[in-house]
mmCIF file of C-alpha atoms and ligand atoms in Angstrom:
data_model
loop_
_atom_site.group_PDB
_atom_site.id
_atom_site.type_symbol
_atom_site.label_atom_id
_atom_site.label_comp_id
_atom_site.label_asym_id
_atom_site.label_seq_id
_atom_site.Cartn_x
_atom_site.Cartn_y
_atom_site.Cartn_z
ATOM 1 C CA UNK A 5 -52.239 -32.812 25.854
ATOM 2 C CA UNK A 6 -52.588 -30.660 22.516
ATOM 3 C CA UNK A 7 -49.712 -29.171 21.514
ATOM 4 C CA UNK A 8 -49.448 -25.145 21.745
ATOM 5 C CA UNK A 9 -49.127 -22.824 18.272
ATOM 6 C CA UNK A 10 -48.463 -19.144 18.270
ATOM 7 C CA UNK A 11 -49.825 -17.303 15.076
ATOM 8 C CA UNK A 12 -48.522 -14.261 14.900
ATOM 9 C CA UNK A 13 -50.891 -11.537 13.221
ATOM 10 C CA UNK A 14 -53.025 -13.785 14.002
ATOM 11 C CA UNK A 15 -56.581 -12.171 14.836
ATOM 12 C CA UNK A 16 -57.124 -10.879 10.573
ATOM 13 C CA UNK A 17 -56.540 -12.178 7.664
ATOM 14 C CA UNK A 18 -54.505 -15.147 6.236
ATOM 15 C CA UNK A 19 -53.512 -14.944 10.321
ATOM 16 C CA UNK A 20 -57.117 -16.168 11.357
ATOM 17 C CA UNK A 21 -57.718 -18.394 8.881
ATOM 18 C CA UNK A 22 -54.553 -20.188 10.160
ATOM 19 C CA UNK A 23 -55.977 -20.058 13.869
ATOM 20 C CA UNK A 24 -59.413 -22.018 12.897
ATOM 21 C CA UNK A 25 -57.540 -24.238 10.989
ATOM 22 C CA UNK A 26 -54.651 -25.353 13.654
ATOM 23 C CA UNK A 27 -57.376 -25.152 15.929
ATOM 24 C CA UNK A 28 -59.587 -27.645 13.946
ATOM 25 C CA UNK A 29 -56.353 -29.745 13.649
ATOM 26 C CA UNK A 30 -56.582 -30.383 17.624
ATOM 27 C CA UNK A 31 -53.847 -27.866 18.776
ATOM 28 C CA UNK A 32 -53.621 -25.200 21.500
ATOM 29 C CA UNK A 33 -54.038 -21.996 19.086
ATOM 30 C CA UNK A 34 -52.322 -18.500 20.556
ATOM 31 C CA UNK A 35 -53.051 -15.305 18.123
ATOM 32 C CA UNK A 36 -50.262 -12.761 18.817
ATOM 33 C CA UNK A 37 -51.248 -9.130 17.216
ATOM 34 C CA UNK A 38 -49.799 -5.876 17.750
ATOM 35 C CA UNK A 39 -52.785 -3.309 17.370
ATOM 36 C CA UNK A 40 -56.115 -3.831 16.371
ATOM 37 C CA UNK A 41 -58.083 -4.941 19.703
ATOM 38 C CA UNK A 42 -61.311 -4.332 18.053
ATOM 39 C CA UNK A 43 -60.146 -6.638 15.474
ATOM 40 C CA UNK A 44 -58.439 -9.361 18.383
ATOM 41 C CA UNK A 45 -61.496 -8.823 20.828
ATOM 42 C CA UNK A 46 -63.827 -10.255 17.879
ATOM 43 C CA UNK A 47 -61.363 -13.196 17.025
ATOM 44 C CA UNK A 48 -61.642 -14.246 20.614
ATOM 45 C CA UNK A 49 -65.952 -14.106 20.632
ATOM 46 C CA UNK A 50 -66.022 -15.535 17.624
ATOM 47 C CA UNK A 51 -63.170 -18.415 17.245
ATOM 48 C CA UNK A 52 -62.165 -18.730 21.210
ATOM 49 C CA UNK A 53 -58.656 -18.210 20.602
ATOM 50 C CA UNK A 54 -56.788 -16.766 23.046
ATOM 51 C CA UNK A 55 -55.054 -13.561 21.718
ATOM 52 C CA UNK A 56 -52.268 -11.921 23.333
ATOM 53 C CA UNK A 57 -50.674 -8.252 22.030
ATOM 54 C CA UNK A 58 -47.251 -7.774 21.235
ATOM 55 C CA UNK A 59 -44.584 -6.220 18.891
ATOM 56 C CA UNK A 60 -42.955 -9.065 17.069
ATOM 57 C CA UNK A 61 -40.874 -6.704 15.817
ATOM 58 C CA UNK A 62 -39.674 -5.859 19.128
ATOM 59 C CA UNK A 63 -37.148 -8.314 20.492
ATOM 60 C CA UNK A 64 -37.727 -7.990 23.903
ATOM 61 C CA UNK A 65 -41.515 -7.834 24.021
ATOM 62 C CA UNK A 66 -41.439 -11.042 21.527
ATOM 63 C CA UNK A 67 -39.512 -12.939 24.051
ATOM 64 C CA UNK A 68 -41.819 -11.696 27.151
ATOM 65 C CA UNK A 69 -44.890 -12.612 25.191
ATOM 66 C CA UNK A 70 -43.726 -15.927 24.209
ATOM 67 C CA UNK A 71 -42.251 -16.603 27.715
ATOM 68 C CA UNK A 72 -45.959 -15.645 28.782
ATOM 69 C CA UNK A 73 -47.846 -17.714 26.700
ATOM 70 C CA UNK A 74 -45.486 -20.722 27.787
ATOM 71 C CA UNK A 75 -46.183 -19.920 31.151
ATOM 72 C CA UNK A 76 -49.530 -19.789 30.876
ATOM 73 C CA UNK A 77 -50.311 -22.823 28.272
ATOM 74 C CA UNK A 78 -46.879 -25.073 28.222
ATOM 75 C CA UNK A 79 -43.995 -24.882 25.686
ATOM 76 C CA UNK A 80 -44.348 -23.812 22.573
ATOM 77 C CA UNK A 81 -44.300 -26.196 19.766
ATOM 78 C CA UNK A 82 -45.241 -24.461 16.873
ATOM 79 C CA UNK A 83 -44.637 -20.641 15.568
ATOM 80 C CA UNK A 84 -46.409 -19.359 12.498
ATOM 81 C CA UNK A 85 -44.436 -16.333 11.404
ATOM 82 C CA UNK A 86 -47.559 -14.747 9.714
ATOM 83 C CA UNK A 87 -47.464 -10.840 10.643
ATOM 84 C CA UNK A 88 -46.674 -8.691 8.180
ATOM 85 C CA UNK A 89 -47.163 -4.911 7.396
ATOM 86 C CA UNK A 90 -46.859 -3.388 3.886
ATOM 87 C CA UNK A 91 -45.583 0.960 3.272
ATOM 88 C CA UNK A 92 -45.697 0.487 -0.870
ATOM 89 C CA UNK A 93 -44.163 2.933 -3.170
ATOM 90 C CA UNK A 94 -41.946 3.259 -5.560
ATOM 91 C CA UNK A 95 -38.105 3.437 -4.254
ATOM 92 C CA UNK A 96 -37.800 7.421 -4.638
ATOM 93 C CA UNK A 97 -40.499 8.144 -3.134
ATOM 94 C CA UNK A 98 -40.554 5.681 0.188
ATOM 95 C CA UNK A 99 -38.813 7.033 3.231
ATOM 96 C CA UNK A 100 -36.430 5.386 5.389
ATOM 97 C CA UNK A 101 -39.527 4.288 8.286
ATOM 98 C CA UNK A 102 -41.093 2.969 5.527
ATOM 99 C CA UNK A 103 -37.643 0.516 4.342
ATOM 100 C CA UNK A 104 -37.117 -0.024 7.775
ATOM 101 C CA UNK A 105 -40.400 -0.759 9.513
ATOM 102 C CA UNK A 106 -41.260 -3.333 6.748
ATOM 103 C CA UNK A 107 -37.876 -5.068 7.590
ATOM 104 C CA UNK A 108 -38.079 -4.999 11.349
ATOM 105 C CA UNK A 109 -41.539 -6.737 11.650
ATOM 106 C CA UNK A 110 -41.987 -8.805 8.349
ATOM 107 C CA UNK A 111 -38.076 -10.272 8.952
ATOM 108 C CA UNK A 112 -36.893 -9.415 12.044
ATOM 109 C CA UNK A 113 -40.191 -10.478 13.265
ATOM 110 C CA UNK A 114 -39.257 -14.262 11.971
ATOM 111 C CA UNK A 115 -36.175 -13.749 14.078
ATOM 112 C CA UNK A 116 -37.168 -12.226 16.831
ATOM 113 C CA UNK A 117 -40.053 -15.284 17.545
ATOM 114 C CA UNK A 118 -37.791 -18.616 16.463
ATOM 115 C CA UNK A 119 -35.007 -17.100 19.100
ATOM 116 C CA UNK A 120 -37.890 -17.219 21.783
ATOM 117 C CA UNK A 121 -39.523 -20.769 20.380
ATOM 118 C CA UNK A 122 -36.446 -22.804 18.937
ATOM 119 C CA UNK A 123 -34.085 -23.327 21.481
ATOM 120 C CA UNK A 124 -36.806 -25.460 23.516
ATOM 121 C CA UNK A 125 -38.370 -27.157 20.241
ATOM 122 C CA UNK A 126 -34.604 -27.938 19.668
ATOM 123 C CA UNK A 127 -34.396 -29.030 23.508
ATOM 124 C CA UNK A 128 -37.378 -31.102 23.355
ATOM 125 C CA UNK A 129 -36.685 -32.658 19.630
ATOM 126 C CA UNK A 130 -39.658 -31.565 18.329
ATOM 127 C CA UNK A 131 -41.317 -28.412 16.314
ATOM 128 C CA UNK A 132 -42.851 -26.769 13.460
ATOM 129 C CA UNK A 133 -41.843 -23.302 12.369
ATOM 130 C CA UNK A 134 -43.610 -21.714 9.120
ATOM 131 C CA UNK A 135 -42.916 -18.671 7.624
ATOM 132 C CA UNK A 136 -45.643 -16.901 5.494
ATOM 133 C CA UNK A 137 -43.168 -15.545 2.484
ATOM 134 C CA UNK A 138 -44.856 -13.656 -0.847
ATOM 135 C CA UNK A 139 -45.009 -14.172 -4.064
ATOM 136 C CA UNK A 140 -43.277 -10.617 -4.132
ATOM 137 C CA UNK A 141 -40.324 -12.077 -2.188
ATOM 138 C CA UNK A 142 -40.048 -14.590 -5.369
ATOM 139 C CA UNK A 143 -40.741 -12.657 -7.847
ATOM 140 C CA UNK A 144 -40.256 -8.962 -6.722
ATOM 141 C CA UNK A 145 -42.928 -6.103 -7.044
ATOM 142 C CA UNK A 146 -42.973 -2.564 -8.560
ATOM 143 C CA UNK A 147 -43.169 -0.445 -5.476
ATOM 144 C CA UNK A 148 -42.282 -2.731 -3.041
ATOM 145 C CA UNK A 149 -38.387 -2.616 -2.383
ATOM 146 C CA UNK A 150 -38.886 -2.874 1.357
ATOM 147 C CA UNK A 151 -41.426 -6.019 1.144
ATOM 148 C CA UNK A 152 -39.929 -7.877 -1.069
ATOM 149 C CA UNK A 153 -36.634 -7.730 1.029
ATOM 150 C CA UNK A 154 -37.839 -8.754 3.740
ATOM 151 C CA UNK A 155 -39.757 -11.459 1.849
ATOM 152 C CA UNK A 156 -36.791 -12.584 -0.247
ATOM 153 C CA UNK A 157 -34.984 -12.337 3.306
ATOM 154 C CA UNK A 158 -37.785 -14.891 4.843
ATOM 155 C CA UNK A 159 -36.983 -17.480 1.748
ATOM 156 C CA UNK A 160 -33.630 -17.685 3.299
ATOM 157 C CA UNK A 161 -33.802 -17.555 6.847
ATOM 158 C CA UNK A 162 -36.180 -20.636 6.202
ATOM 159 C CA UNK A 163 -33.489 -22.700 4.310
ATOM 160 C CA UNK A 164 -30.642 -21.300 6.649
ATOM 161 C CA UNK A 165 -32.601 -22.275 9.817
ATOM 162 C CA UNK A 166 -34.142 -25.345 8.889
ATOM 163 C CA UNK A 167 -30.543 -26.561 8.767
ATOM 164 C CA UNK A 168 -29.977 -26.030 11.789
ATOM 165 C CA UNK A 169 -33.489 -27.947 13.261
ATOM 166 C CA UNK A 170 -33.115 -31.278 11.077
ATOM 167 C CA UNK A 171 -31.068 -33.153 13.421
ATOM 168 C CA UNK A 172 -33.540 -32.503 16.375
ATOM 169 C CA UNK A 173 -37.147 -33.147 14.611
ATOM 170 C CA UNK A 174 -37.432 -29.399 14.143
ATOM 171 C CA UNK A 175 -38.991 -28.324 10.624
ATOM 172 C CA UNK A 176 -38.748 -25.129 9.228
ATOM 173 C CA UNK A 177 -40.548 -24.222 6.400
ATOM 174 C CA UNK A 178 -42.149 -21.120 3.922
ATOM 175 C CA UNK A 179 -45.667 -20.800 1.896
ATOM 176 C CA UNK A 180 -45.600 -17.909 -0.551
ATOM 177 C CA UNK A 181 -48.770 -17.232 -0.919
ATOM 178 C CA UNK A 182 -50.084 -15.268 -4.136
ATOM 179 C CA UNK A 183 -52.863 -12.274 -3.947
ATOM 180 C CA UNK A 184 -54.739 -13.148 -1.346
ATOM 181 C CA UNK A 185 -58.334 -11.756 -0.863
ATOM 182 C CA UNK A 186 -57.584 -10.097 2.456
ATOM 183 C CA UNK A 187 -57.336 -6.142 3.875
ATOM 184 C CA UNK A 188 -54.014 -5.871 2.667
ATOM 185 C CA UNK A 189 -54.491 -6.870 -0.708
ATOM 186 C CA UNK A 190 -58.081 -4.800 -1.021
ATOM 187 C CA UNK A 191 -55.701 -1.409 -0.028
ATOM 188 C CA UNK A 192 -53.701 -2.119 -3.369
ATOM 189 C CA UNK A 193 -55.317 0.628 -5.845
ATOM 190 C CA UNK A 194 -57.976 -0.871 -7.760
ATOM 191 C CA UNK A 195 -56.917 0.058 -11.318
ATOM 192 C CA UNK A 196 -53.823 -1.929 -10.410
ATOM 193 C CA UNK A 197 -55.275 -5.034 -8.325
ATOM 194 C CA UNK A 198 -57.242 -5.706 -11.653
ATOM 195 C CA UNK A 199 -53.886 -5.746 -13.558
ATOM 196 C CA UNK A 200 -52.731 -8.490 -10.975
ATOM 197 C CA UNK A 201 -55.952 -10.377 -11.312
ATOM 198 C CA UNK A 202 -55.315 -10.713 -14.934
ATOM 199 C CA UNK A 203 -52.263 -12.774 -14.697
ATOM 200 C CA UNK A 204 -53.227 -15.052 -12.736
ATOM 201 C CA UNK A 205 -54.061 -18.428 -14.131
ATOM 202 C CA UNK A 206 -56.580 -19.347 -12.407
ATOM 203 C CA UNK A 207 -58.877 -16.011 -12.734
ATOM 204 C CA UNK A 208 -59.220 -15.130 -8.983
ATOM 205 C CA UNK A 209 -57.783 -13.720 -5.546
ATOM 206 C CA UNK A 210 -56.592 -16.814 -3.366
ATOM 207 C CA UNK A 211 -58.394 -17.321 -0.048
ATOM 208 C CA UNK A 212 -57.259 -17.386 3.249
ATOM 209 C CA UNK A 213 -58.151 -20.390 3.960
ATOM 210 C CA UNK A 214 -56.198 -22.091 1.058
ATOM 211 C CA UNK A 215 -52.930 -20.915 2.790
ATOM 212 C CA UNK A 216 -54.341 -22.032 6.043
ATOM 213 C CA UNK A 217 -54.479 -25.528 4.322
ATOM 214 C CA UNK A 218 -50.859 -25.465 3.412
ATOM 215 C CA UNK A 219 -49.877 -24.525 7.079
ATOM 216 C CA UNK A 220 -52.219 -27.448 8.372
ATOM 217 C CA UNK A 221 -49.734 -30.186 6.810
ATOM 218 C CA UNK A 222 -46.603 -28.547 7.206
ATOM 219 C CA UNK A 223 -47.315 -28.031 10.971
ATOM 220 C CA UNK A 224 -48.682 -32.111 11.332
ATOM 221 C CA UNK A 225 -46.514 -35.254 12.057
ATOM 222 C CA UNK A 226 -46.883 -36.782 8.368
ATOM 223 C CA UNK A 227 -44.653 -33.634 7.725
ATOM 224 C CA UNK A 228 -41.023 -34.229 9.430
ATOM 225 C CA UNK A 229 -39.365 -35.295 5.949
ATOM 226 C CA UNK A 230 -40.454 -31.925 4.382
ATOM 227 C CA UNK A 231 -38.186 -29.306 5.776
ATOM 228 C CA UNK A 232 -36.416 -26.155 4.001
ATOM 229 C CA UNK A 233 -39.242 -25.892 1.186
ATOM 230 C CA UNK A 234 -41.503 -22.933 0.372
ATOM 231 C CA UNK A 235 -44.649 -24.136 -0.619
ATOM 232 C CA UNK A 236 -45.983 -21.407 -3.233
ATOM 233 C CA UNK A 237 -50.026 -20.955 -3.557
ATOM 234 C CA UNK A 238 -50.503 -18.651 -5.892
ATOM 235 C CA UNK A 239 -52.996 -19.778 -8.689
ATOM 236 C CA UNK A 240 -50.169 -20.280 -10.440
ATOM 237 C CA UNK A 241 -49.399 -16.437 -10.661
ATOM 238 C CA UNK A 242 -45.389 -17.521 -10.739
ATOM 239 C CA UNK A 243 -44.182 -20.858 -11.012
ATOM 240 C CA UNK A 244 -41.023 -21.324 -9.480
HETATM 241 N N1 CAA B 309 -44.521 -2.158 -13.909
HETATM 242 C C1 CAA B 309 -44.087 -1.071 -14.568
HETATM 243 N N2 CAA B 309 -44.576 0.144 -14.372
HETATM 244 C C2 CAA B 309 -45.574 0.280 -13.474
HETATM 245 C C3 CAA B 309 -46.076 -0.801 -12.742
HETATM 246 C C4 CAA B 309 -45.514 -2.052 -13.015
HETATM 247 N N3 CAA B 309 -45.934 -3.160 -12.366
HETATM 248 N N4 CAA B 309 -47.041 -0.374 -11.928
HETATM 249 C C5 CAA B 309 -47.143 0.955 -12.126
HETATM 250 N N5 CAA B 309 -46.255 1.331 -13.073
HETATM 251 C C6 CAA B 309 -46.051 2.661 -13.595
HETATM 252 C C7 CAA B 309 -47.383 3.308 -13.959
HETATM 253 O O1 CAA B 309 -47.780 2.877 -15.237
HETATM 254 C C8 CAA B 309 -47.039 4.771 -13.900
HETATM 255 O O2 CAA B 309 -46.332 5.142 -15.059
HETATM 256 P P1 CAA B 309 -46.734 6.494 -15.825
HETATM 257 O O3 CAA B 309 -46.577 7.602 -14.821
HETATM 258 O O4 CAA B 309 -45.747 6.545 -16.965
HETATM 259 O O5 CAA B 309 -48.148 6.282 -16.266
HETATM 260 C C9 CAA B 309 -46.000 4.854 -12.779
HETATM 261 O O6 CAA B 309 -45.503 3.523 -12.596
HETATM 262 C C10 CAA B 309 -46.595 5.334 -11.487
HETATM 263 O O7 CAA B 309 -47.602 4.403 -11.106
HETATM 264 P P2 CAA B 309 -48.643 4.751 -10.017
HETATM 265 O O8 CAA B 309 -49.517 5.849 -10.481
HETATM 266 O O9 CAA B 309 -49.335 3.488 -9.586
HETATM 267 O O10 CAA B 309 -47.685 5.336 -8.869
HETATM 268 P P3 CAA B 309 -48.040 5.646 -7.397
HETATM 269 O O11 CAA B 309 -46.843 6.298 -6.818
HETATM 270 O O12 CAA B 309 -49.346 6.330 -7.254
HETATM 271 O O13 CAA B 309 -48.217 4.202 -6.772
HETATM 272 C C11 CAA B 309 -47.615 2.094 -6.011
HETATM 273 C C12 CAA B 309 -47.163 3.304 -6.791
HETATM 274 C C13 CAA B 309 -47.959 2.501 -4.571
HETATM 275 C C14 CAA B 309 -46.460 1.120 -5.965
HETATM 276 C C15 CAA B 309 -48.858 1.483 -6.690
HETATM 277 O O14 CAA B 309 -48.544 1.204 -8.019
HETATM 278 C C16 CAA B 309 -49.260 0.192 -6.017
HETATM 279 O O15 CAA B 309 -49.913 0.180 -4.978
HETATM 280 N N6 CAA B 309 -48.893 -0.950 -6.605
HETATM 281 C C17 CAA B 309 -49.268 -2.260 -6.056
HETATM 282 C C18 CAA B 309 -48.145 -2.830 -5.299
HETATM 283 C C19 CAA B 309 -48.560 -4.200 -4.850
HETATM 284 O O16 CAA B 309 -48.841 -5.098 -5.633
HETATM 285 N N7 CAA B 309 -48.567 -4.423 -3.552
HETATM 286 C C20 CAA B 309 -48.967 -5.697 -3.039
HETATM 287 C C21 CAA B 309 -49.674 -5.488 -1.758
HETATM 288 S S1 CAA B 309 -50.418 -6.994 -1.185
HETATM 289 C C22 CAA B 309 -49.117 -7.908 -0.717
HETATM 290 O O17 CAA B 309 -47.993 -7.498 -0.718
HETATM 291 C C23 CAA B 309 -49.430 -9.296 -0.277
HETATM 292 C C24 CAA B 309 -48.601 -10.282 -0.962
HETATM 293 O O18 CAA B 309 -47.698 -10.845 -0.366
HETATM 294 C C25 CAA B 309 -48.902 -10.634 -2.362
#
């Protein structure tokens, strides 16, 4: 029986890319999202991944949905901690729903999913958690206090809870991906996206797909020694 993977944001994006590819990979593929059915409804028709709506940001709904999908497909085995919002602006101009909504789905989404899905991969002594970081957690961002918090904040819940998965065959692991040609990168302002664009080496956007690879051997079997590392795909936008 193929194993069972939550994406969450899973139905756009870097999120869908990651779908097709764990689903290629041979696994049981579940795309959480939180709003767009238009946008989850279309994921379904066109990929045949099951997607299921929820706040990750909202601990009890996070542990309902996960406790469904279980239910309904077996234990889960893998959690992609891909949803993320971003409210940009520059720190005296962003309000405190824009600090704090940032924080409570982009982090205390990662928390809110690994304290539905790692006591049984812990239990069962296997699982694969990865976190989808930034760049701007790294490196920081003008106007983006709140995101690169909660990005900086993924880095380390990563390192903290891989710790605590090693002994029982439970990996835990971050990709920082770079600019990324998605929605939320096309909303930055276009006199500024070119700025980006110029510093990075290799003279493009990333694409989805090229995280999606990343996630594909960090969530396979060849991967149990690598645990605690942020893989950073970036074009080589900041080296760290
Ligand atoms: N460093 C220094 N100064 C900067 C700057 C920078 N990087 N960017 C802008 N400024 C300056 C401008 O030059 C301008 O100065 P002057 O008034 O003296 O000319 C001043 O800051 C105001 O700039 P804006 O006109 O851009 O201010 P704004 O309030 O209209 O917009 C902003 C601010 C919303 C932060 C806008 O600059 C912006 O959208 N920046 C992009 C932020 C970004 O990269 N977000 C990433 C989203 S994608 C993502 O997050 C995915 C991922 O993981 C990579």
């Amino acid at each position: 029986m193929s194993r069972v993977a939550i994406v969450t944001g899973g139905t756009r994006g870097i999120g869908r890319a990651i779908c097709e590819q764990l689903k290629a990979d041979g696994f049981t593929i579940i795309a959480n999202y939180a709003g767009n059915d238009d946008a989850a409804q279309h994921c379904e028709e066109t990929t045949g991944v099951r997607c299921y709506k929820w706040d990750v940001g909202d601990h009890q709904a996070t542990l309902a949905g996960c406790a469904k999908v279980a239910e309904e497909f077996g234990p889960v085995d893998v959690v992609v901690n891909n949803a993320g919002i971003t409210r940009d602006g520059t720190l005296h101009k962003m309000t405190y729903d824009d600090w704090h909504d940032v924080m409570r789905i982009n982090l205390g989404g990662c928390f809110n999913m690994s304290k539905a899905c790692f006591p049984g991969m812990r239990e069962r002594g296997w699982g694969r958690i990865v976190n989808i970081g930034s760049i701007n957690g790294q490196a920081g961002q003008y106007g983006q206090v709140n995101y690169a918090a909660a990005k900086s904040g993924i880095h380390g819940f990563t390192k903290a809870l891989a710790q605590e998965g090693a002994k029982s065959g439970v990996t835990v692991n971050a990709i920082a991906p770079g600019y990324i040609d998605t929605d939320m990168v096309a909303a930055v302002p276009d006199n500024v996206l070119e700025k980006i664009v110029a510093k990075i080496p290799v003279g493009r956007l990333g694409q989805a797909n090229e995280i999606a690879r990343g996630v594909s051997f960090l969530c396979s079997e060849e991967a149990g020694f690598v645990t605690g590392s942020t893989m950073s795909i970036n074009g080589g936008q900041h080296m760290y």
